[in-house]
Coordinates of C-alpha atoms in Angstrom, one line a residue:
Chain A
M249 CA -51.3 66.9 19.4
Q250 CA -48.7 69.5 19.9
Y251 CA -46.5 70.2 23.0
I252 CA -47.2 73.6 24.5
H253 CA -44.9 73.5 27.5
E254 CA -41.4 72.4 28.2
T255 CA -39.3 72.1 31.4
R256 CA -35.6 71.3 31.5
M257 CA -34.4 69.3 34.5
K258 CA -31.4 67.3 35.6
V259 CA -31.2 63.9 37.3
R260 CA -29.8 64.1 40.8
D261 CA -27.8 61.1 41.9
Y262 CA -30.0 60.3 44.9
E263 CA -32.9 59.7 42.5
C264 CA -31.1 56.7 41.1
D265 CA -31.3 53.3 42.6
I266 CA -29.0 50.4 42.9
Q267 CA -29.0 49.8 39.1
G268 CA -27.6 53.3 38.6
I269 CA -30.7 54.5 36.8
V270 CA -33.6 56.7 37.9
N271 CA -36.1 54.9 40.1
N272 CA -39.4 54.7 38.3
A273 CA -41.4 56.6 40.9
N274 CA -39.1 59.6 40.4
Y275 CA -40.4 60.0 36.8
Q276 CA -43.8 60.6 38.4
H277 CA -42.2 63.4 40.5
Y278 CA -40.6 64.9 37.4
L279 CA -44.0 64.9 35.6
E280 CA -45.7 66.6 38.6
H281 CA -43.1 69.3 38.8
A282 CA -43.4 70.0 35.1
R283 CA -47.2 70.3 35.4
H284 CA -46.8 72.8 38.3
E285 CA -44.3 74.8 36.3
F286 CA -46.7 74.8 33.4
L287 CA -49.6 76.0 35.6
R288 CA -47.5 78.7 37.1
S289 CA -46.3 79.8 33.6
R290 CA -50.0 80.3 32.7
G291 CA -50.8 82.2 35.9
L292 CA -52.8 79.4 37.5
S293 CA -52.4 78.8 41.2
F294 CA -53.6 75.8 43.3
T295 CA -54.2 78.2 46.2
Q296 CA -56.3 80.5 44.1
M297 CA -58.3 77.5 42.6
H298 CA -58.8 76.1 46.0
R299 CA -60.2 79.4 47.2
E300 CA -62.7 79.3 44.3
G301 CA -63.7 75.9 45.6
I302 CA -62.1 73.8 42.8
D303 CA -59.4 71.3 43.3
P304 CA -57.8 69.6 40.3
V305 CA -56.6 66.0 41.2
V306 CA -54.9 63.2 39.4
A307 CA -57.4 60.5 38.7
A308 CA -55.1 58.2 36.7
I309 CA -51.7 57.9 35.3
T310 CA -50.1 55.7 32.6
M311 CA -46.4 55.7 32.1
R312 CA -44.4 53.7 29.5
F313 CA -40.7 53.4 30.3
K314 CA -38.5 53.5 27.2
T315 CA -34.9 54.6 27.9
P316 CA -33.7 54.9 31.5
L317 CA -32.0 58.1 32.6
K318 CA -28.8 58.1 34.6
G319 CA -27.3 60.3 37.3
M320 CA -26.7 63.9 36.1
D321 CA -28.5 63.3 32.8
E322 CA -30.3 66.4 31.6
F323 CA -33.8 66.0 30.2
L324 CA -36.9 67.8 28.9
V325 CA -40.4 67.2 30.0
K326 CA -42.7 68.2 27.1
T327 CA -46.4 68.6 27.8
A328 CA -49.6 68.8 25.7
V329 CA -53.2 69.0 27.1
T330 CA -56.6 68.0 25.8
H331 CA -60.0 68.2 27.3
E332 CA -62.2 65.1 27.0
G333 CA -65.5 65.0 28.9
I334 CA -64.8 66.2 32.4
R335 CA -61.1 65.1 32.2
Y336 CA -58.1 67.2 31.3
I337 CA -55.6 64.8 29.8
F338 CA -51.9 65.8 30.1
H339 CA -49.7 64.1 27.5
Q340 CA -46.2 64.3 29.0
D341 CA -43.1 62.9 27.4
I342 CA -39.6 62.9 28.9
Y343 CA -36.7 63.2 26.5
R344 CA -33.0 62.8 27.3
A345 CA -31.4 66.2 26.4
S346 CA -28.1 64.8 25.0
D347 CA -29.8 62.9 22.1
M348 CA -33.5 63.7 22.4
K349 CA -34.2 60.0 22.9
L350 CA -37.6 59.3 24.3
S351 CA -37.3 58.2 27.9
V352 CA -40.8 58.1 29.3
Q353 CA -44.2 58.5 27.7
A354 CA -47.0 59.4 30.0
Q355 CA -50.7 60.2 30.1
V356 CA -52.1 61.9 33.2
D357 CA -55.8 62.3 33.7
I358 CA -56.8 65.3 35.8
V359 CA -60.4 65.8 37.1
C360 CA -61.8 68.7 39.1
L361 CA -63.5 68.4 42.4
T362 CA -65.9 70.9 43.9
D363 CA -66.4 70.2 47.5
G364 CA -64.9 66.8 46.9
K365 CA -67.3 66.0 44.1
L366 CA -66.5 65.5 40.4
T367 CA -67.4 68.6 38.5
D368 CA -67.4 69.7 34.9
S369 CA -65.0 72.6 35.4
H370 CA -63.2 74.7 32.7
I371 CA -60.8 76.1 35.2
L372 CA -57.7 74.6 33.4
D373 CA -58.8 75.8 30.0
P374 CA -56.0 78.5 30.0
L375 CA -53.6 75.5 29.6
I376 CA -55.1 74.4 26.3
Chain B
M271 CA -29.6 58.1 79.4
Q272 CA -32.1 55.4 78.7
Y273 CA -34.1 54.6 75.6
I274 CA -37.8 54.9 76.3
H275 CA -39.2 54.1 72.8
E276 CA -38.4 51.7 70.0
T277 CA -39.7 51.4 66.5
R278 CA -39.0 48.5 64.2
M279 CA -38.7 49.2 60.5
K280 CA -37.4 47.6 57.3
V281 CA -35.3 49.1 54.5
R282 CA -37.2 49.3 51.2
D283 CA -35.0 48.8 48.1
Y284 CA -36.0 52.2 46.6
E285 CA -34.4 53.8 49.6
C286 CA -31.0 52.5 48.5
D287 CA -28.7 54.3 46.1
I288 CA -26.3 53.2 43.5
Q289 CA -23.9 51.8 46.1
G290 CA -26.6 49.4 47.3
I291 CA -26.9 51.1 50.7
V292 CA -29.5 53.3 52.2
N293 CA -29.1 56.9 51.0
N294 CA -28.1 59.1 54.0
A295 CA -31.1 61.4 53.8
N296 CA -33.4 58.4 54.3
Y297 CA -32.0 57.8 57.8
Q298 CA -33.4 61.3 58.6
H299 CA -36.8 60.1 57.4
Y300 CA -36.6 57.0 59.6
L301 CA -35.8 59.2 62.6
E302 CA -38.7 61.4 61.9
H303 CA -41.1 58.5 61.5
A304 CA -39.9 57.0 64.8
R305 CA -40.4 60.3 66.6
H306 CA -44.0 60.5 65.2
E307 CA -44.7 57.0 66.3
F308 CA -43.3 57.9 69.7
L309 CA -45.5 61.0 70.1
R310 CA -48.5 59.0 69.0
S311 CA -47.8 56.3 71.5
R312 CA -47.9 58.9 74.2
G313 CA -51.1 60.4 73.0
L314 CA -49.5 63.6 71.6
S315 CA -50.9 65.0 68.3
F316 CA -49.4 67.7 66.1
T317 CA -52.9 68.8 65.2
Q318 CA -53.9 69.2 68.8
M319 CA -50.7 71.0 69.8
H320 CA -51.1 73.3 66.8
R321 CA -54.6 74.1 68.0
E322 CA -53.2 75.0 71.3
G323 CA -50.9 77.4 69.4
I324 CA -47.7 75.4 69.9
D325 CA -45.6 73.9 67.1
P326 CA -42.6 71.8 67.9
V327 CA -39.9 72.1 65.1
V328 CA -36.5 70.6 64.5
A329 CA -33.9 73.3 65.1
A330 CA -30.8 71.1 64.5
I331 CA -29.8 67.6 63.8
T332 CA -26.5 65.7 64.0
M333 CA -26.0 62.3 62.6
R334 CA -23.0 60.0 62.7
F335 CA -23.0 57.2 60.1
K336 CA -21.5 54.0 61.5
T337 CA -22.7 50.9 59.6
P338 CA -24.7 51.2 56.4
L339 CA -28.0 49.4 56.0
K340 CA -28.9 47.5 52.9
G341 CA -32.1 46.6 51.0
M342 CA -34.6 44.7 53.2
D343 CA -32.5 45.0 56.3
E344 CA -34.6 45.2 59.4
F345 CA -33.6 47.8 62.0
L346 CA -34.7 49.4 65.3
V347 CA -34.8 53.1 66.0
K348 CA -34.3 53.6 69.8
T349 CA -35.1 57.0 71.3
A350 CA -34.4 58.8 74.6
V351 CA -35.4 62.4 75.4
T352 CA -33.9 65.1 77.6
H353 CA -35.0 68.7 78.2
E354 CA -32.2 71.3 78.3
G355 CA -33.2 74.9 78.5
I356 CA -35.9 75.4 76.0
R357 CA -34.8 72.5 73.9
Y358 CA -36.0 68.9 73.9
I359 CA -33.1 66.7 72.8
F360 CA -34.0 63.5 71.1
H361 CA -31.2 60.9 71.2
Q362 CA -32.0 58.5 68.5
D363 CA -29.9 55.5 67.5
I364 CA -30.5 53.1 64.7
Y365 CA -29.5 49.5 65.2
R366 CA -29.4 46.7 62.5
A367 CA -31.8 44.1 63.8
S368 CA -29.8 41.0 62.7
D369 CA -26.8 41.7 64.9
M370 CA -27.8 44.9 66.9
K371 CA -24.8 46.7 65.3
L372 CA -25.1 50.5 65.6
S373 CA -25.9 52.0 62.2
V374 CA -26.6 55.6 62.9
Q375 CA -26.2 57.8 66.0
A376 CA -28.3 60.9 66.0
Q377 CA -29.2 63.9 68.1
V378 CA -32.2 66.0 67.2
D379 CA -32.9 69.3 68.9
I380 CA -36.6 70.3 69.0
V381 CA -37.8 73.7 70.0
C382 CA -41.4 74.9 70.5
L383 CA -42.8 77.9 68.6
T384 CA -45.8 79.9 69.8
D385 CA -47.0 82.1 66.9
G386 CA -43.7 81.5 65.2
K387 CA -41.6 82.6 68.3
L388 CA -39.4 80.5 70.5
T389 CA -41.2 79.6 73.7
D390 CA -40.3 77.8 76.9
S391 CA -43.0 75.1 76.5
H392 CA -43.4 71.9 78.4
I393 CA -45.8 70.4 75.9
L394 CA -43.5 67.5 75.2
D395 CA -42.9 66.6 78.8
P396 CA -45.1 63.5 78.5
L397 CA -42.3 62.1 76.4
I398 CA -39.7 62.3 79.2
Chain C
M238 CA -58.0 36.8 38.9
Q239 CA -57.1 36.1 42.4
Y240 CA -54.7 37.8 44.8
I241 CA -51.8 35.6 45.7
H242 CA -49.7 37.9 47.8
E243 CA -50.4 40.6 50.4
T244 CA -48.1 43.1 52.2
R245 CA -49.2 45.3 55.0
M246 CA -47.6 48.8 55.3
K247 CA -48.2 52.1 57.1
V248 CA -48.1 55.6 55.7
R249 CA -45.2 57.7 57.1
D250 CA -46.0 61.4 57.5
Y251 CA -43.1 62.5 55.3
E252 CA -44.8 60.7 52.4
C253 CA -47.7 63.1 52.5
D254 CA -47.7 66.4 50.7
I255 CA -49.1 69.8 51.5
Q256 CA -52.7 68.5 51.1
G257 CA -52.1 66.0 54.0
I258 CA -52.5 63.0 51.7
V259 CA -49.9 60.6 50.3
N260 CA -48.1 62.1 47.2
N261 CA -49.0 60.0 44.2
A262 CA -45.5 59.0 43.4
N263 CA -45.2 57.3 46.8
Y264 CA -47.9 54.8 45.8
Q265 CA -45.5 53.6 43.1
H266 CA -42.9 53.1 45.8
Y267 CA -45.4 51.1 47.8
L268 CA -46.2 48.9 44.8
E269 CA -42.5 48.3 44.1
H270 CA -41.8 47.3 47.7
A271 CA -44.7 44.9 47.7
R272 CA -43.4 43.3 44.5
H273 CA -40.0 42.9 46.0
E274 CA -41.5 41.3 49.2
F275 CA -43.5 39.0 46.9
L276 CA -40.4 37.9 44.9
R277 CA -38.5 37.3 48.1
S278 CA -41.3 35.3 49.6
R279 CA -41.1 33.0 46.6
G280 CA -37.3 32.7 46.8
L281 CA -36.6 34.8 43.8
S282 CA -33.6 37.2 44.0
F283 CA -32.7 40.0 41.5
T284 CA -29.1 39.3 42.1
Q285 CA -29.5 35.6 41.3
M286 CA -31.6 36.4 38.2
H287 CA -29.0 39.0 37.1
R288 CA -26.3 36.3 37.4
E289 CA -28.3 34.1 35.1
G290 CA -28.3 37.0 32.7
I291 CA -32.0 37.9 33.0
D292 CA -33.2 41.2 34.3
P293 CA -36.9 41.8 34.8
V294 CA -37.8 45.5 34.3
V295 CA -41.0 47.6 34.4
A296 CA -42.1 48.4 30.9
A297 CA -45.3 50.2 31.8
I298 CA -47.5 51.1 34.7
T299 CA -51.1 52.3 35.0
M300 CA -52.5 53.6 38.3
R301 CA -56.0 54.7 39.1
F302 CA -56.3 56.8 42.3
K303 CA -59.5 56.2 44.2
T304 CA -59.3 57.1 47.9
P305 CA -56.3 59.0 49.2
L306 CA -54.4 57.7 52.2
K307 CA -53.3 59.9 55.0
G308 CA -50.4 60.0 57.5
M309 CA -50.2 56.9 59.6
D310 CA -52.9 55.1 57.7
E311 CA -52.3 51.3 57.5
F312 CA -52.9 49.7 54.2
L313 CA -52.6 46.4 52.3
V314 CA -51.0 45.9 48.9
K315 CA -52.6 42.9 47.3
T316 CA -51.1 41.3 44.2
A317 CA -52.1 38.9 41.4
V318 CA -49.9 38.0 38.4
T319 CA -50.7 36.8 34.9
H320 CA -48.4 36.0 32.0
E321 CA -49.5 37.4 28.5
G322 CA -47.1 37.0 25.6
I323 CA -43.7 38.0 26.9
R324 CA -45.1 40.2 29.6
Y325 CA -45.8 39.4 33.3
I326 CA -48.7 41.6 34.4
F327 CA -48.8 42.5 38.0
H328 CA -52.3 43.5 39.2
Q329 CA -51.7 45.4 42.4
D330 CA -54.4 47.0 44.5
I331 CA -54.0 49.1 47.6
Y332 CA -56.7 48.9 50.3
R333 CA -57.0 51.1 53.4
A334 CA -56.8 48.7 56.3
S335 CA -59.3 50.4 58.5
D336 CA -62.3 49.9 56.2
M337 CA -60.8 47.9 53.2
K338 CA -61.7 50.8 50.9
L339 CA -59.9 50.6 47.5
S340 CA -57.3 53.3 47.5
V341 CA -55.2 52.6 44.3
Q342 CA -55.8 50.2 41.4
A343 CA -52.6 49.4 39.4
Q344 CA -51.4 47.3 36.6
V345 CA -47.6 46.9 36.2
D346 CA -46.2 45.3 33.1
I347 CA -42.8 43.5 33.6
V348 CA -40.7 42.3 30.7
C349 CA -37.4 40.3 30.9
L350 CA -34.2 41.5 29.3
T351 CA -31.3 39.2 28.3
D352 CA -28.3 41.3 27.7
G353 CA -30.5 44.3 27.4
K354 CA -32.8 42.6 24.8
L355 CA -36.4 41.6 25.2
T356 CA -36.6 37.9 25.9
D357 CA -39.4 35.3 26.3
S358 CA -38.4 34.2 29.7
H359 CA -40.3 32.1 32.3
I360 CA -38.0 33.1 35.1
L361 CA -40.9 34.7 37.1
D362 CA -43.3 31.7 36.7
P363 CA -42.8 30.8 40.3
L364 CA -44.9 33.9 41.1
I365 CA -48.0 32.6 39.2
Chain D
M120 CA -13.5 80.4 55.4
Q121 CA -14.6 81.3 51.9
Y122 CA -17.2 79.6 49.7
I123 CA -15.7 78.2 46.5
H124 CA -18.7 76.6 44.9
E125 CA -22.3 77.6 44.4
T126 CA -25.3 75.6 43.0
R127 CA -28.7 77.2 42.2
M128 CA -31.7 75.0 42.7
K129 CA -35.5 75.3 43.0
V130 CA -37.9 73.6 45.5
R131 CA -40.2 71.2 43.9
D132 CA -43.7 71.0 45.5
Y133 CA -43.4 67.3 46.2
E134 CA -40.5 68.0 48.5
C135 CA -42.8 69.9 50.8
D136 CA -44.7 68.3 53.6
I137 CA -48.1 68.9 55.1
Q138 CA -46.9 72.2 56.7
G139 CA -46.2 73.5 53.2
I140 CA -42.4 73.7 53.8
V141 CA -39.5 71.6 52.6
N142 CA -39.3 68.4 54.6
N143 CA -36.0 68.5 56.6
A144 CA -34.6 65.3 55.0
N145 CA -34.7 67.0 51.6
Y146 CA -32.2 69.6 52.6
Q147 CA -29.8 66.7 53.0
H148 CA -30.6 65.7 49.4
Y149 CA -29.9 69.3 48.2
L150 CA -26.5 69.3 50.0
E151 CA -25.5 66.0 48.4
H152 CA -26.5 67.1 45.0
A153 CA -24.5 70.3 45.4
R154 CA -21.4 68.3 46.5
H155 CA -21.7 66.1 43.4
E156 CA -22.0 69.2 41.2
F157 CA -19.0 70.6 42.9
L158 CA -16.9 67.4 42.4
R159 CA -17.9 67.2 38.8
S160 CA -17.0 70.9 38.2
R161 CA -13.5 70.0 39.5
G162 CA -13.2 66.9 37.2
L163 CA -13.5 64.4 40.1
S164 CA -15.6 61.3 39.5
F165 CA -16.8 58.7 42.0
T166 CA -16.3 56.0 39.4
Q167 CA -12.7 57.0 38.8
M168 CA -11.9 57.3 42.5
H169 CA -13.5 53.9 43.1
R170 CA -11.3 52.4 40.4
E171 CA -8.3 53.8 42.2
G172 CA -9.6 52.0 45.3
I173 CA -10.7 55.1 47.2
D174 CA -14.3 55.8 48.3
P175 CA -15.2 59.1 50.0
V176 CA -18.1 58.6 52.4
V177 CA -20.1 60.8 54.7
A178 CA -19.0 60.1 58.3
A179 CA -21.2 62.7 60.0
I180 CA -23.5 65.6 59.2
T181 CA -24.8 68.5 61.3
M182 CA -27.6 70.7 60.1
R183 CA -29.1 73.8 61.7
F184 CA -32.5 74.8 60.3
K185 CA -33.0 78.6 60.2
T186 CA -35.6 79.7 57.7
P187 CA -37.8 77.1 56.0
L188 CA -38.1 77.1 52.2
K189 CA -41.5 76.8 50.5
G190 CA -42.7 75.3 47.2
M191 CA -41.0 76.8 44.1
D192 CA -38.5 78.9 46.2
E193 CA -35.2 79.2 44.4
F194 CA -32.1 78.8 46.6
L195 CA -28.3 78.7 46.5
V196 CA -26.1 76.0 48.1
K197 CA -22.8 77.6 48.8
T198 CA -19.8 75.3 49.8
A199 CA -16.4 75.7 51.3
V200 CA -14.0 72.8 52.2
T201 CA -11.3 72.4 54.7
H202 CA -9.0 69.4 55.5
E203 CA -8.6 68.5 59.1
G204 CA -6.7 65.3 60.0
I205 CA -8.1 62.6 57.8
R206 CA -11.4 64.4 57.3
Y207 CA -12.6 66.7 54.6
I208 CA -15.1 69.1 56.1
F209 CA -17.7 70.5 53.8
H210 CA -19.2 73.7 55.1
Q211 CA -22.5 74.0 53.1
D212 CA -25.0 76.8 53.6
I213 CA -28.4 77.2 51.9
Y214 CA -29.7 80.7 51.1
R215 CA -33.1 81.6 49.8
A216 CA -32.4 83.3 46.5
S217 CA -35.1 86.0 46.8
D218 CA -33.6 87.7 49.9
M219 CA -30.4 85.8 50.5
K220 CA -31.7 84.8 53.9
L221 CA -29.9 81.8 55.5
S222 CA -32.1 78.8 55.4
V223 CA -29.8 75.9 56.5
Q224 CA -26.3 75.8 57.9
A225 CA -24.5 72.5 57.5
Q226 CA -21.2 70.8 58.2
V227 CA -20.6 67.5 56.4
D228 CA -17.6 65.3 57.4
I229 CA -16.2 63.2 54.6
V230 CA -13.6 60.5 55.1
C231 CA -11.9 58.3 52.6
L232 CA -12.0 54.5 52.7
T233 CA -9.5 52.2 51.0
D234 CA -10.8 48.7 50.8
G235 CA -13.3 49.7 53.5
K236 CA -10.7 51.1 55.9
L237 CA -10.1 54.7 56.9
T238 CA -7.2 56.1 55.0
D239 CA -5.3 59.4 55.0
S240 CA -6.1 60.3 51.4
H241 CA -5.6 63.5 49.5
I242 CA -7.8 62.6 46.7
L243 CA -10.2 65.4 47.3
D244 CA -7.5 68.1 47.5
P245 CA -8.5 69.5 44.1
L246 CA -11.6 70.8 45.9
I247 CA -9.7 73.0 48.3

């Protein structure tokens, strides 16, 4: 498994909670933003896919929290993708930029819906 | 000026920042939610208004921060509405429930757009 | 496995994204808020635990997204807890109140840190 | 009045609501992040100020919403500061990067607290 996309971001202070570290739900936001940047970098558009009748949706997500990020920390979201059955599996890891320490390890399962029904689509193959 | 609607809410811990108090932007969320509850209580629906070609939008907001709320604090959002020119002015004040101390004092100016253009609509008159 | 706590909440419109459904990261917020309500209902306080030198933290989370919630939907977060090894496992499921349809199925692994190190604590046993 | 600081940012899709435009409360987040970048660029630190017993807090904010930003739009937050009485007034304007159209015009009043009481501090003078 090899990362094929990377997005650099920076923690904003309002994303931190009372403990001074990023609130866990915000990592999910970071992962989503990184996927959208990835899709865009490959010329894929949700609007266009929707027009073709296919909607990719998140079916499941697993996140392991390793090292918490703090306000103004810069970090990298690195992404790899595999296709298993009807699922596209996004392997997304977040690294703190200052020392490349692993912060969050995630797996995001995406499935495609055609008219709301699960479908065996290859529409995301350009990502692989 | 008299309050004509009231919504009771509770601070969720993730809405607080590193200082242990509600992040200022979240008060804007509270105000919006209270307005939507208000509209709904009067039978007004954004979807329906949109179908009639009229979209109410926030043109401006002013907030004065008095007493910060903390995690799990309960609070009330009290609302009054006036109509001045083409603007509906929502006067929304947030009170901490435990002692009714004023937390935030806000004025939200709403204007109506028809096909994206300012219009002298009375669609929100049921609120007054 | 049996639910031993339940929190009722309501989707706020600002929690929905462009598709008109709750953005996935917000379900993580809902789960966190429900856990905090649960702890509080059992007399457990983060501040107090921290003073005793023990900090419970989320080590991992898995969420399966079943039925999306929409603006103003009411829902229940139901929680069960088990203790396996040094982990407390929170089984948290979100149900749409109108028809009790399963919206999100989650497992949240909590571990306890003493001075930043993993510890075999029983501080959350009052939850079981 | 002249801008003396500028931060470039990009809208993340999850910051948009059901209308496909940035939810108004997120502009407040953008403004806060830009102020923190500004302080940091001038060597000012909240932690250090807090140690010296002085806490700058937002007393009031006014925002005028001109042109809505959409998902992935890049934008600039430009900031000027004046000192009037005991208030520091941050004039912060958000411009869409693609055409430099004004998106949001804001005024943020900051006051300094010493031990929770209003104080005539000059701690933010390095910003002017």
